[in-house]
Amino acid sequence: MITLKSNREIDAMDKSGALLASIHVALRDFVKAGVSTHDIDKFVQNKIEAAGGSAPQIGYEGYKYATCTSVNDEICHGFPSKKVILKNGDLIKVDFCVDLDGALSDSCWSYIVGQGSDEVKRLYDVTKKALYVGIAQATVGNRIGDIGHAIQTYVEGEGFSVVREFIGHGIGPTIHEAPSVPHYGEAGQGVRLRKGMVITVEPMVNTGTWKAKVDSNGWTGRTEDGGLSCQFEHTFAITDEGPRILTLQPGEPKSLADFNY
Ligand code: MF3
Ligand code: CO
């Protein structure tokens, strides 16, 4: 069942999202060579709790950490670890949810550690733009398939591929709700978008094959061919005025119109 949110509920999710976004801004300086993914996880958890929120990924279907920290060929759901120490050139995806007064938000952001290769930088730019290409389709009356179709067309046109196994989702009152939001597919297909839906778009874009495999820990997705994977995710509401991004970071594009690459 798809729940439609009231303006008051969306405002509460916007406050949760603003806290989440402020932590991603803080990570821009915190993520650097020599820091472990455990350090990143604790940094995020402390910031959430210091602001009076909680980290709803802890305990979610047996998951143990506040964040997913996925490095290089890891697509998603990487476990934070003291043994994973970032080095120059790494590409890390930090994905987490915030619960503030019962209102949820969810956003993943990628970080290049130090100086990245030209390939990493291009993957980063294309993946971020793919997020906004998808969000631009999220208008009242469009369908879920319009989002995935636009993302897939853009990404494949840039010579990269879109992960199929992991997708976006409705959010609130739990982390994962209907509808499913694939980042590939056919225009004009699927659920019609309505005012009051709150969903995520979170394209995972690979340099090589789109195919994923899951580690023996049962969680961590990684590229089948060892290629790099990048991801950006926003939580947003469908409104009569267009998509309202609830996890917007200061200084980041508000919409596709703000991109000039
Ligand atoms: N933030 C993740 C998402 O985008 C949630 C992962 S589920 C967890 O869907 F169990 F790892 F938390
Ligand atoms: Co999500």
Coordinates of N, CA, C and O in Angstrom, one line a residue, residues 57-125:
Q57 N 18.7 2.5 10.9 CA 19.3 1.4 10.2 C 19.8 0.3 11.2 O 19.8 -0.9 10.9
I58 N 20.1 0.8 12.4 CA 20.5 -0.2 13.5 C 19.3 -1.0 13.9 O 18.3 -0.5 14.3
G59 N 19.5 -2.3 13.6 CA 18.4 -3.2 14.0 C 17.4 -3.5 12.8 O 16.5 -4.3 13.0
Y60 N 17.6 -2.7 11.7 CA 16.6 -2.9 10.6 C 16.9 -4.2 9.9 O 18.0 -4.4 9.3
E61 N 16.0 -5.2 10.0 CA 16.2 -6.5 9.4 C 17.6 -7.1 9.7 O 18.2 -7.8 8.9
G62 N 18.0 -6.9 11.0 CA 19.2 -7.5 11.5 C 20.5 -6.7 11.1 O 21.6 -7.1 11.5
Y63 N 20.3 -5.6 10.4 CA 21.5 -4.7 10.1 C 22.0 -4.1 11.4 O 21.3 -3.8 12.3
K64 N 23.4 -4.0 11.6 CA 24.0 -3.6 12.9 C 24.5 -2.2 13.0 O 24.9 -1.8 14.0
Y65 N 24.5 -1.4 11.9 CA 25.3 -0.2 11.9 C 24.4 1.0 11.5 O 23.4 0.8 10.8
A66 N 24.8 2.2 11.9 CA 24.1 3.4 11.6 C 24.1 3.7 10.1 O 23.2 4.3 9.5
T67 N 25.3 3.3 9.4 CA 25.5 3.7 8.0 C 25.8 2.4 7.2 O 26.2 1.4 7.8
C68 N 25.7 2.5 5.9 CA 26.3 1.6 5.0 C 27.5 2.4 4.4 O 27.3 3.5 3.9
T69 N 28.7 1.8 4.4 CA 29.9 2.4 3.9 C 30.5 1.5 2.8 O 31.0 0.4 3.1
S70 N 30.3 1.8 1.6 CA 30.6 0.9 0.4 C 31.8 1.5 -0.4 O 31.6 2.7 -0.8
V71 N 32.9 0.8 -0.5 CA 34.1 1.4 -1.1 C 34.3 0.8 -2.5 O 34.2 -0.5 -2.7
N72 N 34.6 1.6 -3.5 CA 35.1 1.2 -4.8 C 34.1 0.2 -5.5 O 33.0 0.7 -6.0
D73 N 34.4 -1.1 -5.6 CA 33.5 -2.0 -6.3 C 32.3 -2.4 -5.5 O 31.4 -3.1 -6.0
E74 N 32.3 -2.1 -4.2 CA 31.1 -2.3 -3.4 C 30.0 -1.4 -3.9 O 30.2 -0.2 -3.9
I75 N 28.8 -1.9 -4.2 CA 27.7 -1.1 -4.7 C 26.9 -0.5 -3.5 O 26.6 0.7 -3.6
C76 N 26.6 -1.3 -2.5 CA 25.8 -0.8 -1.4 C 25.9 -1.8 -0.2 O 26.4 -2.9 -0.4
H77 N 25.4 -1.4 0.9 CA 25.3 -2.2 2.1 C 26.7 -2.7 2.6 O 26.8 -3.8 3.1
G78 N 27.7 -1.9 2.4 CA 29.0 -2.3 2.9 C 29.0 -2.1 4.5 O 28.4 -1.1 4.9
F79 N 29.6 -3.0 5.2 CA 29.6 -2.9 6.7 C 30.8 -2.0 7.1 O 31.9 -2.2 6.7
P80 N 30.5 -1.0 7.9 CA 31.6 -0.2 8.5 C 32.6 -1.1 9.3 O 32.1 -2.1 9.9
S81 N 33.9 -0.8 9.2 CA 34.9 -1.7 9.8 C 36.1 -0.9 10.2 O 36.6 0.0 9.4
K82 N 36.7 -1.3 11.3 CA 38.0 -0.6 11.7 C 39.1 -1.1 10.7 O 40.2 -0.4 10.6
K83 N 38.9 -2.2 10.0 CA 39.9 -2.7 9.1 C 39.9 -2.0 7.7 O 40.9 -2.2 7.0
V84 N 38.8 -1.3 7.4 CA 38.8 -0.7 6.1 C 39.2 0.8 6.3 O 38.5 1.6 6.8
I85 N 40.5 1.0 5.9 CA 41.0 2.4 6.0 C 41.1 3.0 4.6 O 41.6 2.4 3.7
L86 N 40.5 4.2 4.5 CA 40.5 4.9 3.2 C 41.8 5.3 2.8 O 42.7 5.7 3.6
K87 N 42.1 5.2 1.4 CA 43.3 5.7 0.9 C 43.0 6.6 -0.3 O 41.9 6.6 -0.9
N88 N 44.0 7.4 -0.7 CA 43.9 8.3 -1.7 C 43.3 7.7 -3.0 O 43.8 6.6 -3.4
G89 N 42.3 8.3 -3.6 CA 41.7 7.8 -4.8 C 40.5 6.9 -4.7 O 39.8 6.6 -5.6
D90 N 40.3 6.5 -3.4 CA 39.1 5.6 -3.2 C 37.8 6.4 -3.5 O 37.7 7.6 -3.3
L91 N 36.8 5.6 -3.8 CA 35.4 6.2 -4.0 C 34.5 5.5 -2.9 O 34.3 4.3 -2.9
I92 N 34.0 6.3 -2.0 CA 33.2 5.7 -0.9 C 31.8 6.3 -1.0 O 31.6 7.5 -1.2
K93 N 30.8 5.4 -0.8 CA 29.4 5.8 -0.7 C 29.0 5.7 0.8 O 29.2 4.6 1.3
V94 N 28.5 6.7 1.3 CA 28.0 6.7 2.7 C 26.5 6.9 2.7 O 26.0 8.0 2.2
D95 N 25.8 5.9 3.1 CA 24.3 5.8 3.0 C 23.7 5.6 4.4 O 24.1 4.7 5.1
F96 N 22.8 6.5 4.8 CA 22.2 6.3 6.1 C 20.8 7.0 6.1 O 20.5 7.9 5.3
C97 N 20.0 6.6 7.1 CA 18.7 7.1 7.4 C 18.8 7.9 8.7 O 19.6 7.6 9.5
V98 N 17.9 8.8 8.9 CA 17.7 9.5 10.1 C 16.3 9.4 10.6 O 15.3 9.5 9.7
D99 N 16.1 9.2 11.9 CA 14.7 9.2 12.5 C 14.7 10.4 13.4 O 15.5 10.4 14.4
L100 N 14.0 11.4 13.1 CA 13.9 12.6 14.0 C 12.4 12.8 14.4 O 11.6 13.0 13.5
D101 N 12.1 12.5 15.7 CA 10.7 12.6 16.1 C 9.8 11.7 15.3 O 8.6 12.1 15.0
G102 N 10.2 10.6 14.9 CA 9.4 9.6 14.2 C 9.4 9.9 12.7 O 8.8 9.1 11.9
A103 N 10.0 10.9 12.2 CA 10.0 11.2 10.8 C 11.3 10.7 10.2 O 12.4 11.1 10.6
L104 N 11.2 10.0 9.1 CA 12.4 9.4 8.5 C 12.9 10.1 7.2 O 12.1 10.8 6.5
S105 N 14.2 10.0 7.0 CA 14.8 10.5 5.7 C 15.9 9.6 5.4 O 16.4 8.8 6.3
D106 N 16.3 9.6 4.1 CA 17.3 8.6 3.6 C 18.1 9.2 2.5 O 17.5 9.8 1.5
S107 N 19.4 9.3 2.6 CA 20.2 9.9 1.6 C 21.6 9.2 1.5 O 22.2 9.1 2.6
C108 N 22.0 8.9 0.4 CA 23.4 8.4 0.1 C 24.2 9.4 -0.7 O 23.6 10.0 -1.6
W109 N 25.4 9.6 -0.3 CA 26.3 10.5 -1.1 C 27.6 9.9 -1.3 O 28.1 9.1 -0.5
S110 N 28.3 10.1 -2.4 CA 29.6 9.6 -2.7 C 30.7 10.6 -2.4 O 30.4 11.8 -2.5
Y111 N 31.8 10.1 -2.0 CA 33.0 11.0 -1.7 C 34.2 10.4 -2.4 O 34.4 9.2 -2.3
I112 N 35.0 11.2 -3.1 CA 36.2 10.8 -3.7 C 37.3 11.2 -2.6 O 37.4 12.3 -2.2
V113 N 38.1 10.2 -2.2 CA 39.2 10.4 -1.2 C 40.4 11.0 -1.9 O 41.0 10.4 -2.8
G114 N 40.7 12.3 -1.5 CA 41.9 12.9 -2.0 C 41.7 13.2 -3.5 O 40.7 13.6 -4.0
Q115 N 42.8 12.8 -4.3 CA 42.8 13.1 -5.7 C 42.3 11.8 -6.5 O 42.9 10.8 -6.4
G116 N 41.1 11.9 -7.1 CA 40.6 10.8 -7.9 C 41.1 10.7 -9.3 O 41.5 11.8 -9.8
S117 N 41.0 9.6 -9.9 CA 41.3 9.4 -11.3 C 40.3 10.2 -12.2 O 39.2 10.4 -11.7
D118 N 40.6 10.4 -13.4 CA 39.7 11.0 -14.3 C 38.4 10.2 -14.5 O 37.3 10.7 -14.5
E119 N 38.6 8.8 -14.5 CA 37.5 7.9 -14.6 C 36.5 8.0 -13.4 O 35.3 8.1 -13.5
V120 N 37.1 8.1 -12.2 CA 36.3 8.2 -11.0 C 35.5 9.5 -11.0 O 34.3 9.6 -10.7
K121 N 36.2 10.6 -11.4 CA 35.5 11.9 -11.4 C 34.4 11.9 -12.4 O 33.3 12.5 -12.1
R122 N 34.6 11.3 -13.6 CA 33.5 11.3 -14.6 C 32.3 10.4 -14.1 O 31.2 10.8 -14.2
L123 N 32.6 9.3 -13.4 CA 31.6 8.4 -12.9 C 30.8 9.2 -11.8 O 29.5 9.2 -11.8
Y124 N 31.5 10.0 -11.0 CA 30.9 10.8 -9.9 C 29.9 11.8 -10.5 O 28.8 11.9 -10.1
D125 N 30.4 12.5 -11.5 CA 29.5 13.6 -12.1 C 28.3 13.0 -12.8 O 27.2 13.5 -12.7

